[in-house]
PDB file of C-alpha atoms in Angstrom:
ATOM      1  CA  MET O 268     -15.671  20.749 -19.189  1.00  0.00           C
ATOM      2  CA  LYS O 269     -12.649  19.554 -21.113  1.00  0.00           C
ATOM      3  CA  LEU O 270     -10.288  21.300 -18.605  1.00  0.00           C
ATOM      4  CA  LYS O 271     -12.019  19.598 -15.669  1.00  0.00           C
ATOM      5  CA  CYS O 272     -11.742  16.187 -17.281  1.00  0.00           C
ATOM      6  CA  LEU O 273      -8.033  16.928 -17.910  1.00  0.00           C
ATOM      7  CA  LEU O 274      -7.434  17.909 -14.420  1.00  0.00           C
ATOM      8  CA  MET O 275      -9.123  14.763 -13.024  1.00  0.00           C
ATOM      9  CA  PHE O 276      -6.970  12.784 -15.347  1.00  0.00           C
ATOM     10  CA  PHE O 277      -3.866  14.014 -13.925  1.00  0.00           C
ATOM     11  CA  VAL O 278      -5.134  13.641 -10.382  1.00  0.00           C
ATOM     12  CA  GLY O 279      -5.702   9.940 -11.182  1.00  0.00           C
ATOM     13  CA  LEU O 280      -2.215   9.655 -12.252  1.00  0.00           C
ATOM     14  CA  SER O 281      -0.659  11.256  -9.169  1.00  0.00           C
ATOM     15  CA  ASN O 282      -0.440   7.962  -7.275  1.00  0.00           C
ATOM     16  CA  LEU O 283       1.028   5.972 -10.178  1.00  0.00           C
ATOM     17  CA  ILE O 284       4.034   7.762 -11.702  1.00  0.00           C
ATOM     18  CA  ILE O 285       6.484   6.371 -14.346  1.00  0.00           C
ATOM     19  CA  SER O 286       9.910   7.821 -13.428  1.00  0.00           C
ATOM     20  CA  GLN O 287      11.736   9.469 -16.115  1.00  0.00           C
ATOM     21  CA  GLU O 288      15.084   9.244 -14.438  1.00  0.00           C
ATOM     22  CA  ASN O 289      14.725   5.759 -13.062  1.00  0.00           C
ATOM     23  CA  ASN O 290      13.846   2.426 -14.564  1.00  0.00           C
ATOM     24  CA  PHE O 291      10.853   1.923 -12.425  1.00  0.00           C
ATOM     25  CA  ASN O 292       7.126   2.548 -11.533  1.00  0.00           C
ATOM     26  CA  THR O 293       6.153   4.322  -8.286  1.00  0.00           C
ATOM     27  CA  GLU O 294       2.859   3.725  -6.572  1.00  0.00           C
ATOM     28  CA  ASP O 295       1.533   4.702  -3.163  1.00  0.00           C
ATOM     29  CA  VAL O 296      -0.008   1.699  -1.274  1.00  0.00           C
ATOM     30  CA  SER O 297      -1.990   1.628   1.909  1.00  0.00           C
ATOM     31  CA  VAL O 298      -1.869  -1.795   3.309  1.00  0.00           C
ATOM     32  CA  ASN O 299      -4.288  -1.125   6.167  1.00  0.00           C
ATOM     33  CA  SER O 300      -5.279   1.799   8.593  1.00  0.00           C
ATOM     34  CA  PHE O 301      -1.781   1.752  10.004  1.00  0.00           C
ATOM     35  CA  ILE O 302       0.437   1.328   7.183  1.00  0.00           C
ATOM     36  CA  ASP O 303       1.118   3.701   4.223  1.00  0.00           C
ATOM     37  CA  GLY O 304       4.068   3.105   1.853  1.00  0.00           C
ATOM     38  CA  THR O 305       5.559   3.405  -1.487  1.00  0.00           C
ATOM     39  CA  LEU O 306       5.923   0.519  -3.912  1.00  0.00           C
ATOM     40  CA  LEU O 307       8.558   0.580  -6.489  1.00  0.00           C
ATOM     41  CA  THR O 308       8.387  -1.923  -9.515  1.00  0.00           C
ATOM     42  CA  PRO O 309      10.990  -2.280 -12.217  1.00  0.00           C
ATOM     43  CA  ASN O 310       9.783  -1.615 -15.836  1.00  0.00           C
ATOM     44  CA  ASP O 311       9.638  -4.576 -18.115  1.00  0.00           C
ATOM     45  CA  ILE O 312      10.223  -7.168 -15.535  1.00  0.00           C
ATOM     46  CA  ASN O 313       7.367  -9.572 -14.888  1.00  0.00           C
ATOM     47  CA  ASN O 314       6.989 -11.054 -11.427  1.00  0.00           C
ATOM     48  CA  PRO O 315      10.149  -9.643  -9.937  1.00  0.00           C
ATOM     49  CA  PRO O 316      11.199 -10.429  -6.304  1.00  0.00           C
ATOM     50  CA  LEU O 317       9.951  -7.905  -3.597  1.00  0.00           C
ATOM     51  CA  ALA O 318      12.131  -6.486  -0.815  1.00  0.00           C
ATOM     52  CA  ILE O 319      10.129  -5.044   2.084  1.00  0.00           C
ATOM     53  CA  ILE O 320      12.268  -2.358   3.922  1.00  0.00           C
ATOM     54  CA  ILE O 321      11.837  -1.760   7.549  1.00  0.00           C
ATOM     55  CA  GLY O 322      13.226   1.410   9.236  1.00  0.00           C
ATOM     56  CA  ASP O 323      15.230   2.098  12.275  1.00  0.00           C
ATOM     57  CA  SER O 324      13.827   3.235  15.783  1.00  0.00           C
ATOM     58  CA  GLY O 325      11.946   6.421  16.424  1.00  0.00           C
ATOM     59  CA  PRO O 326       9.304   8.012  14.164  1.00  0.00           C
ATOM     60  CA  THR O 327      11.024   6.972  11.070  1.00  0.00           C
ATOM     61  CA  ASP O 328       9.200   7.680   7.667  1.00  0.00           C
ATOM     62  CA  ARG O 329       9.239   5.597   4.527  1.00  0.00           C
ATOM     63  CA  ASN O 330      12.361   7.620   3.315  1.00  0.00           C
ATOM     64  CA  GLY O 331      14.354   7.007   6.536  1.00  0.00           C
ATOM     65  CA  ASN O 332      13.772  10.395   7.868  1.00  0.00           C
ATOM     66  CA  GLN O 333      12.622  11.959  11.114  1.00  0.00           C
ATOM     67  CA  ASN O 334      11.957  15.596  12.242  1.00  0.00           C
ATOM     68  CA  PHE O 335      15.797  16.254  12.893  1.00  0.00           C
ATOM     69  CA  GLN O 336      17.208  13.703  10.720  1.00  0.00           C
ATOM     70  CA  LYS O 337      16.762  13.996   7.015  1.00  0.00           C
ATOM     71  CA  ASN O 338      19.016  11.635   4.916  1.00  0.00           C
ATOM     72  CA  ASN O 339      16.634   9.760   2.642  1.00  0.00           C
ATOM     73  CA  ILE O 340      18.534   6.426   3.157  1.00  0.00           C
ATOM     74  CA  LEU O 341      15.692   4.227   2.826  1.00  0.00           C
ATOM     75  CA  LYS O 342      14.428   5.923  -0.278  1.00  0.00           C
ATOM     76  CA  LYS O 343      18.127   5.665  -1.751  1.00  0.00           C
ATOM     77  CA  LEU O 344      18.102   2.071  -0.813  1.00  0.00           C
ATOM     78  CA  ALA O 345      14.666   1.270  -2.407  1.00  0.00           C
ATOM     79  CA  GLU O 346      15.607   3.132  -5.537  1.00  0.00           C
ATOM     80  CA  GLY O 347      18.984   1.603  -5.799  1.00  0.00           C
ATOM     81  CA  LEU O 348      17.604  -1.998  -5.505  1.00  0.00           C
ATOM     82  CA  THR O 349      14.584  -1.371  -7.931  1.00  0.00           C
ATOM     83  CA  ASN O 350      17.032   0.080 -10.664  1.00  0.00           C
ATOM     84  CA  GLN O 351      18.673  -3.510 -10.238  1.00  0.00           C
ATOM     85  CA  GLY O 352      15.380  -5.295 -11.044  1.00  0.00           C
ATOM     86  CA  ILE O 353      14.166  -5.802  -7.454  1.00  0.00           C
ATOM     87  CA  ALA O 354      10.759  -4.306  -6.409  1.00  0.00           C
ATOM     88  CA  THR O 355      10.637  -2.621  -3.095  1.00  0.00           C
ATOM     89  CA  PHE O 356       8.096  -1.473  -0.530  1.00  0.00           C
ATOM     90  CA  ARG O 357       9.080   0.934   2.148  1.00  0.00           C
ATOM     91  CA  TYR O 358       6.575   2.526   4.596  1.00  0.00           C
ATOM     92  CA  ASP O 359       6.060   4.917   7.240  1.00  0.00           C
ATOM     93  CA  LYS O 360       6.049   3.559  10.890  1.00  0.00           C
ATOM     94  CA  ARG O 361       2.651   3.578  12.391  1.00  0.00           C
ATOM     95  CA  ILE O 362       3.661   6.352  14.818  1.00  0.00           C
ATOM     96  CA  VAL O 363       4.484   8.781  11.979  1.00  0.00           C
ATOM     97  CA  LYS O 364       0.868   8.600  10.771  1.00  0.00           C
ATOM     98  CA  GLN O 365      -0.265   9.255  14.260  1.00  0.00           C
ATOM     99  CA  ILE O 366       1.924  12.215  14.722  1.00  0.00           C
ATOM    100  CA  ARG O 367       0.800  13.671  11.658  1.00  0.00           C
ATOM    101  CA  LYS O 368      -2.711  13.361  12.641  1.00  0.00           C
ATOM    102  CA  GLY O 369      -2.055  14.667  16.240  1.00  0.00           C
ATOM    103  CA  ARG O 370      -3.541  11.202  17.707  1.00  0.00           C
ATOM    104  CA  VAL O 371      -0.537   9.365  19.264  1.00  0.00           C
ATOM    105  CA  ASP O 372      -1.343   6.077  20.689  1.00  0.00           C
ATOM    106  CA  LYS O 373       0.354   6.145  24.115  1.00  0.00           C
ATOM    107  CA  ASN O 374      -0.057   2.289  24.456  1.00  0.00           C
ATOM    108  CA  ILE O 375       1.874   1.434  21.306  1.00  0.00           C
ATOM    109  CA  GLY O 376       4.248  -1.503  21.782  1.00  0.00           C
ATOM    110  CA  PHE O 377       7.108  -3.024  20.027  1.00  0.00           C
ATOM    111  CA  ASN O 378       4.984  -5.972  19.076  1.00  0.00           C
ATOM    112  CA  ASP O 379       2.746  -3.475  17.078  1.00  0.00           C
ATOM    113  CA  PHE O 380       5.666  -2.877  14.779  1.00  0.00           C
ATOM    114  CA  VAL O 381       6.054  -6.607  14.302  1.00  0.00           C
ATOM    115  CA  SER O 382       2.335  -7.011  13.466  1.00  0.00           C
ATOM    116  CA  ASP O 383       2.714  -4.223  10.886  1.00  0.00           C
ATOM    117  CA  ALA O 384       5.545  -6.059   9.159  1.00  0.00           C
ATOM    118  CA  ILE O 385       3.680  -9.357   9.140  1.00  0.00           C
ATOM    119  CA  SER O 386       0.596  -7.608   7.672  1.00  0.00           C
ATOM    120  CA  ILE O 387       2.707  -6.237   5.050  1.00  0.00           C
ATOM    121  CA  VAL O 388       4.115  -9.689   4.144  1.00  0.00           C
ATOM    122  CA  ASN O 389       0.597 -11.228   4.202  1.00  0.00           C
ATOM    123  CA  HIS O 390      -0.689  -8.405   1.818  1.00  0.00           C
ATOM    124  CA  PHE O 391       1.850  -9.007  -0.817  1.00  0.00           C
ATOM    125  CA  LYS O 392       1.696 -12.762  -0.482  1.00  0.00           C
ATOM    126  CA  GLU O 393      -2.036 -12.549  -1.102  1.00  0.00           C
ATOM    127  CA  LYS O 394      -1.546 -10.172  -4.134  1.00  0.00           C
ATOM    128  CA  ASN O 395       0.670 -12.919  -5.604  1.00  0.00           C
ATOM    129  CA  THR O 396       2.534 -10.462  -8.025  1.00  0.00           C
ATOM    130  CA  PHE O 397       5.941 -11.010  -6.997  1.00  0.00           C
ATOM    131  CA  LYS O 398       7.880 -14.350  -7.246  1.00  0.00           C
ATOM    132  CA  GLU O 399       9.496 -14.112  -3.694  1.00  0.00           C
ATOM    133  CA  LEU O 400       9.413 -11.842  -0.774  1.00  0.00           C
ATOM    134  CA  TYR O 401      12.308 -10.660   1.235  1.00  0.00           C
ATOM    135  CA  ILE O 402      12.857  -8.389   4.305  1.00  0.00           C
ATOM    136  CA  ILE O 403      15.409  -5.890   4.840  1.00  0.00           C
ATOM    137  CA  GLY O 404      15.592  -4.444   8.392  1.00  0.00           C
ATOM    138  CA  HIS O 405      17.642  -1.424   9.379  1.00  0.00           C
ATOM    139  CA  GLY O 406      18.777  -0.822  12.980  1.00  0.00           C
ATOM    140  CA  GLN O 407      15.657  -1.604  15.165  1.00  0.00           C
ATOM    141  CA  GLY O 408      14.074  -2.986  11.799  1.00  0.00           C
ATOM    142  CA  SER O 409      16.405  -5.587  11.879  1.00  0.00           C
ATOM    143  CA  LEU O 410      14.821  -7.239  14.934  1.00  0.00           C
ATOM    144  CA  VAL O 411      11.348  -6.493  13.616  1.00  0.00           C
ATOM    145  CA  GLY O 412      12.211  -8.024  10.299  1.00  0.00           C
ATOM    146  CA  MET O 413      13.787 -11.216  11.774  1.00  0.00           C
ATOM    147  CA  LEU O 414      10.568 -11.655  13.786  1.00  0.00           C
ATOM    148  CA  ALA O 415       8.413 -11.069  10.656  1.00  0.00           C
ATOM    149  CA  SER O 416      10.493 -13.636   8.376  1.00  0.00           C
ATOM    150  CA  LYS O 417       9.337 -16.747   9.955  1.00  0.00           C
ATOM    151  CA  GLU O 418       6.652 -17.517   7.384  1.00  0.00           C
ATOM    152  CA  ASN O 419       6.234 -16.449   3.702  1.00  0.00           C
ATOM    153  CA  VAL O 420       9.621 -14.915   3.431  1.00  0.00           C
ATOM    154  CA  SER O 421      12.444 -16.329   1.191  1.00  0.00           C
ATOM    155  CA  GLY O 422      15.345 -14.285   2.651  1.00  0.00           C
ATOM    156  CA  PHE O 423      16.228 -11.779   5.337  1.00  0.00           C
ATOM    157  CA  VAL O 424      18.840  -8.851   5.390  1.00  0.00           C
ATOM    158  CA  SER O 425      19.901  -7.349   8.556  1.00  0.00           C
ATOM    159  CA  ILE O 426      21.691  -3.964   8.259  1.00  0.00           C
ATOM    160  CA  ALA O 427      23.176  -2.497  11.477  1.00  0.00           C
ATOM    161  CA  GLY O 428      21.194  -4.739  13.583  1.00  0.00           C
ATOM    162  CA  SER O 429      21.916  -5.344  17.168  1.00  0.00           C
ATOM    163  CA  ALA O 430      22.532  -8.866  18.551  1.00  0.00           C
ATOM    164  CA  LYS O 431      21.603  -8.119  22.174  1.00  0.00           C
ATOM    165  CA  PRO O 432      18.288  -7.228  23.834  1.00  0.00           C
ATOM    166  CA  ILE O 433      17.806  -3.478  24.130  1.00  0.00           C
ATOM    167  CA  ASP O 434      18.357  -3.266  27.751  1.00  0.00           C
ATOM    168  CA  GLN O 435      21.763  -4.938  27.451  1.00  0.00           C
ATOM    169  CA  VAL O 436      22.636  -2.425  24.653  1.00  0.00           C
ATOM    170  CA  ILE O 437      21.642   0.678  26.706  1.00  0.00           C
ATOM    171  CA  LEU O 438      23.354  -0.755  29.768  1.00  0.00           C
ATOM    172  CA  GLU O 439      26.479  -0.944  27.860  1.00  0.00           C
ATOM    173  CA  GLN O 440      26.198   2.565  26.551  1.00  0.00           C
ATOM    174  CA  ILE O 441      25.575   3.878  30.082  1.00  0.00           C
ATOM    175  CA  LYS O 442      28.650   1.979  31.437  1.00  0.00           C
ATOM    176  CA  LEU O 443      30.743   3.701  28.806  1.00  0.00           C
ATOM    177  CA  THR O 444      29.333   7.178  29.032  1.00  0.00           C
ATOM    178  CA  VAL O 445      27.965   7.663  32.585  1.00  0.00           C
ATOM    179  CA  PRO O 446      29.088   4.466  34.746  1.00  0.00           C
ATOM    180  CA  GLY O 447      27.756   5.978  37.919  1.00  0.00           C
ATOM    181  CA  LEU O 448      24.159   5.421  36.621  1.00  0.00           C
ATOM    182  CA  GLU O 449      24.636   1.826  35.746  1.00  0.00           C
ATOM    183  CA  ASP O 450      23.489   0.078  38.978  1.00  0.00           C
ATOM    184  CA  ALA O 451      20.189   2.248  39.215  1.00  0.00           C
ATOM    185  CA  SER O 452      19.522   1.627  35.577  1.00  0.00           C
ATOM    186  CA  LYS O 453      19.773  -2.100  35.940  1.00  0.00           C
ATOM    187  CA  VAL O 454      17.316  -1.963  38.840  1.00  0.00           C
ATOM    188  CA  ALA O 455      14.858   0.109  36.611  1.00  0.00           C
ATOM    189  CA  PHE O 456      15.195  -2.287  33.740  1.00  0.00           C
ATOM    190  CA  GLU O 457      14.583  -5.396  36.062  1.00  0.00           C
ATOM    191  CA  LYS O 458      11.088  -3.703  36.914  1.00  0.00           C
ATOM    192  CA  LEU O 459      10.382  -3.281  33.284  1.00  0.00           C
ATOM    193  CA  LYS O 460      11.310  -6.909  32.471  1.00  0.00           C
ATOM    194  CA  ALA O 461       8.863  -8.020  35.031  1.00  0.00           C
ATOM    195  CA  GLY O 462       6.198  -6.131  33.358  1.00  0.00           C
ATOM    196  CA  GLU O 463       5.982  -3.433  36.065  1.00  0.00           C
ATOM    197  CA  THR O 464       6.420   0.346  36.042  1.00  0.00           C
ATOM    198  CA  THR O 465       8.795   2.313  38.003  1.00  0.00           C
ATOM    199  CA  ALA O 466       9.381   5.829  39.146  1.00  0.00           C
ATOM    200  CA  ASN O 467      12.784   4.788  40.550  1.00  0.00           C
ATOM    201  CA  TYR O 468      15.358   5.746  37.830  1.00  0.00           C
ATOM    202  CA  PRO O 469      18.091   8.230  37.463  1.00  0.00           C
ATOM    203  CA  PRO O 470      16.483  11.636  36.498  1.00  0.00           C
ATOM    204  CA  ALA O 471      19.350  12.010  33.803  1.00  0.00           C
ATOM    205  CA  LEU O 472      17.963   9.069  31.884  1.00  0.00           C
ATOM    206  CA  GLU O 473      14.414  10.489  31.628  1.00  0.00           C
ATOM    207  CA  SER O 474      14.384   9.987  27.841  1.00  0.00           C
ATOM    208  CA  ILE O 475      14.732   6.301  28.311  1.00  0.00           C
ATOM    209  CA  PHE O 476      12.743   5.560  31.505  1.00  0.00           C
ATOM    210  CA  SER O 477       9.961   8.165  31.242  1.00  0.00           C
ATOM    211  CA  LYS O 478       6.514   6.953  32.079  1.00  0.00           C
ATOM    212  CA  GLU O 479       5.258   7.164  28.503  1.00  0.00           C
ATOM    213  CA  ASN O 480       8.256   5.094  27.233  1.00  0.00           C
ATOM    214  CA  GLN O 481       8.116   2.248  29.833  1.00  0.00           C
ATOM    215  CA  ALA O 482       5.436   0.036  28.084  1.00  0.00           C
ATOM    216  CA  PHE O 483       7.088   0.222  24.697  1.00  0.00           C
ATOM    217  CA  MET O 484      10.600  -0.459  26.343  1.00  0.00           C
ATOM    218  CA  SER O 485       9.227  -3.393  28.284  1.00  0.00           C
ATOM    219  CA  SER O 486       7.827  -5.020  25.239  1.00  0.00           C
ATOM    220  CA  TRP O 487      11.045  -4.297  23.197  1.00  0.00           C
ATOM    221  CA  MET O 488      13.465  -5.876  25.745  1.00  0.00           C
ATOM    222  CA  GLN O 489      11.612  -9.095  25.746  1.00  0.00           C
ATOM    223  CA  TYR O 490      13.358 -10.186  22.554  1.00  0.00           C
ATOM    224  CA  ASN O 491      16.914 -11.454  22.162  1.00  0.00           C
ATOM    225  CA  PRO O 492      17.886 -11.101  18.542  1.00  0.00           C
ATOM    226  CA  GLN O 493      20.300 -13.959  18.692  1.00  0.00           C
ATOM    227  CA  GLU O 494      17.606 -16.455  19.674  1.00  0.00           C
ATOM    228  CA  HIS O 495      15.228 -15.247  16.969  1.00  0.00           C
ATOM    229  CA  ILE O 496      17.824 -15.139  14.121  1.00  0.00           C
ATOM    230  CA  ALA O 497      18.723 -18.826  15.180  1.00  0.00           C
ATOM    231  CA  VAL O 498      15.211 -20.195  14.274  1.00  0.00           C
ATOM    232  CA  LEU O 499      15.089 -18.683  10.680  1.00  0.00           C
ATOM    233  CA  GLN O 500      15.243 -21.443   8.204  1.00  0.00           C
ATOM    234  CA  ILE O 501      15.950 -18.998   5.337  1.00  0.00           C
ATOM    235  CA  PRO O 502      19.004 -17.594   3.937  1.00  0.00           C
ATOM    236  CA  VAL O 503      20.255 -14.564   5.967  1.00  0.00           C
ATOM    237  CA  LEU O 504      22.670 -11.772   4.990  1.00  0.00           C
ATOM    238  CA  ILE O 505      23.989  -9.691   8.006  1.00  0.00           C
ATOM    239  CA  ILE O 506      25.706  -6.490   6.909  1.00  0.00           C
ATOM    240  CA  ASN O 507      27.530  -3.985   9.386  1.00  0.00           C
ATOM    241  CA  GLY O 508      29.817  -1.086   8.691  1.00  0.00           C
ATOM    242  CA  THR O 509      33.150  -0.619  10.235  1.00  0.00           C
ATOM    243  CA  LYS O 510      32.263   3.072  11.182  1.00  0.00           C
ATOM    244  CA  ASP O 511      28.984   2.357  12.861  1.00  0.00           C
ATOM    245  CA  LEU O 512      28.899   4.460  16.101  1.00  0.00           C
ATOM    246  CA  GLN O 513      25.741   2.748  17.386  1.00  0.00           C
ATOM    247  CA  VAL O 514      26.263  -0.994  16.474  1.00  0.00           C
ATOM    248  CA  PRO O 515      29.829  -2.380  16.586  1.00  0.00           C
ATOM    249  CA  VAL O 516      30.911  -5.089  14.157  1.00  0.00           C
ATOM    250  CA  ALA O 517      31.016  -7.514  17.084  1.00  0.00           C
ATOM    251  CA  GLU O 518      27.226  -7.504  17.095  1.00  0.00           C
ATOM    252  CA  ALA O 519      27.091  -8.461  13.567  1.00  0.00           C
ATOM    253  CA  GLN O 520      29.290 -11.477  14.191  1.00  0.00           C
ATOM    254  CA  LEU O 521      27.099 -12.603  17.013  1.00  0.00           C
ATOM    255  CA  LEU O 522      24.205 -12.638  14.701  1.00  0.00           C
ATOM    256  CA  LYS O 523      26.280 -14.506  12.167  1.00  0.00           C
ATOM    257  CA  ASN O 524      27.271 -16.974  14.778  1.00  0.00           C
ATOM    258  CA  ASN O 525      23.687 -17.861  15.690  1.00  0.00           C
ATOM    259  CA  ALA O 526      22.233 -17.848  12.007  1.00  0.00           C
ATOM    260  CA  GLN O 527      21.608 -21.321  10.600  1.00  0.00           C
ATOM    261  CA  ASN O 528      22.120 -20.055   7.062  1.00  0.00           C
ATOM    262  CA  GLY O 529      23.878 -16.733   7.554  1.00  0.00           C
ATOM    263  CA  LYS O 530      26.430 -14.817   5.582  1.00  0.00           C
ATOM    264  CA  LEU O 531      28.411 -11.791   7.149  1.00  0.00           C
ATOM    265  CA  LEU O 532      29.374  -8.801   5.176  1.00  0.00           C
ATOM    266  CA  LEU O 533      31.365  -6.034   6.900  1.00  0.00           C
ATOM    267  CA  ILE O 534      31.579  -2.755   4.772  1.00  0.00           C
ATOM    268  CA  GLU O 535      34.681  -0.721   5.270  1.00  0.00           C
ATOM    269  CA  ASN O 536      34.001   2.840   6.502  1.00  0.00           C
ATOM    270  CA  MET O 537      30.164   2.505   6.238  1.00  0.00           C
ATOM    271  CA  ASN O 538      28.347   4.189   9.250  1.00  0.00           C
ATOM    272  CA  HIS O 539      24.916   3.315  10.814  1.00  0.00           C
ATOM    273  CA  VAL O 540      23.069   5.360   8.179  1.00  0.00           C
ATOM    274  CA  MET O 541      24.891   3.452   5.265  1.00  0.00           C
ATOM    275  CA  PHE O 542      27.089   6.280   4.337  1.00  0.00           C
ATOM    276  CA  PRO O 543      30.808   6.011   3.628  1.00  0.00           C
ATOM    277  CA  ILE O 544      32.644   8.021   6.233  1.00  0.00           C
ATOM    278  CA  LEU O 545      36.474   8.841   5.718  1.00  0.00           C
ATOM    279  CA  GLY O 546      36.767  11.389   8.501  1.00  0.00           C
ATOM    280  CA  ASP O 547      36.206  11.459  12.077  1.00  0.00           C
ATOM    281  CA  ASP O 548      33.353  10.984  14.589  1.00  0.00           C
ATOM    282  CA  LEU O 549      32.136  14.526  14.043  1.00  0.00           C
ATOM    283  CA  GLU O 550      31.718  13.994  10.241  1.00  0.00           C
ATOM    284  CA  ASN O 551      30.034  10.583  11.072  1.00  0.00           C
ATOM    285  CA  SER O 552      27.451  12.218  13.318  1.00  0.00           C
ATOM    286  CA  LYS O 553      26.812  15.154  10.879  1.00  0.00           C
ATOM    287  CA  SER O 554      26.000  12.702   8.184  1.00  0.00           C
ATOM    288  CA  TYR O 555      22.789  11.586   9.705  1.00  0.00           C
ATOM    289  CA  ASN O 556      21.229  14.790   8.567  1.00  0.00           C
ATOM    290  CA  GLU O 557      23.006  15.239   5.218  1.00  0.00           C
ATOM    291  CA  SER O 558      20.740  13.911   2.509  1.00  0.00           C
ATOM    292  CA  PHE O 559      23.138  14.790  -0.355  1.00  0.00           C
ATOM    293  CA  ARG O 560      25.368  11.805   0.555  1.00  0.00           C
ATOM    294  CA  LYS O 561      25.284   8.599  -1.378  1.00  0.00           C
ATOM    295  CA  LEU O 562      25.001   5.161   0.175  1.00  0.00           C
ATOM    296  CA  SER O 563      28.171   3.049   0.428  1.00  0.00           C
ATOM    297  CA  PRO O 564      28.879   1.669  -2.996  1.00  0.00           C
ATOM    298  CA  GLU O 565      29.126  -1.944  -1.850  1.00  0.00           C
ATOM    299  CA  LEU O 566      25.653  -1.946  -0.241  1.00  0.00           C
ATOM    300  CA  ILE O 567      23.260  -2.188  -3.267  1.00  0.00           C
ATOM    301  CA  PRO O 568      25.322  -4.798  -5.246  1.00  0.00           C
ATOM    302  CA  ALA O 569      25.680  -6.923  -2.109  1.00  0.00           C
ATOM    303  CA  ILE O 570      21.984  -7.025  -1.441  1.00  0.00           C
ATOM    304  CA  THR O 571      21.233  -7.500  -5.143  1.00  0.00           C
ATOM    305  CA  ASP O 572      23.391 -10.541  -5.409  1.00  0.00           C
ATOM    306  CA  PHE O 573      21.896 -11.993  -2.195  1.00  0.00           C
ATOM    307  CA  ILE O 574      18.362 -11.683  -3.578  1.00  0.00           C
ATOM    308  CA  ASN O 575      19.099 -12.782  -7.121  1.00  0.00           C
TER     309      ASN O 575
END
């Protein structure tokens, strides 16, 4: 009987762990049926600010990982900030949970990600245990974050966020890599922008225009980040790395130009996944799957200063 009680005691502690290596508490939190995440709260600090961290495109989990991309960047970001006295909440994108359960919603849209972020803001606003709420969006999460920052949020941080609608971003990449497919891609995007589906697209771009992706792409491309960052009344910090292979620094400058109360920080040699890269593009690409790497040393202090 005593052994059974002891086992139940440890099971009860499994979701609330006091870290021995870091100065924070860890708690698993389910906001609703779609959102599961990890809340880190600094020890010995009452009513700290909370930073809600939103991940990049794809089935990104709360740590920043996907099936073939394991780098733990969101976990490192969260732990780094909480060790500086800022509570953090990071979460699995809803599609991660669906994949694990084998029940993927084929009608999922970009707006669902925005709704999830707003639900998280409302959840912690109602809890009223944090003095202020901030959003940090990485990659695609930058656009999601700025759309969710219009109410109940004290500040917004964009890391490696694009300044252009996703169709423009993809068309620019096509022009650079396979320019012969640009015109046909434009026609396909026009169909999607009008809310229609299409079977008339270059077969080489199946991963972009496949039937199961078209509804999501159509909902995503309706948003122009420059327009939405322009309406934010809160302080905004825009961060980009000079070694980002996906989002050039010019994109960050465009966001800064349109923000009412924006500050731009370019971190030398930081790449898209927030690692410092001193070598070539091969090292840069490989780093996406190298969890042993540390984040660029300027990143945590810059966000900490912004929030504090």
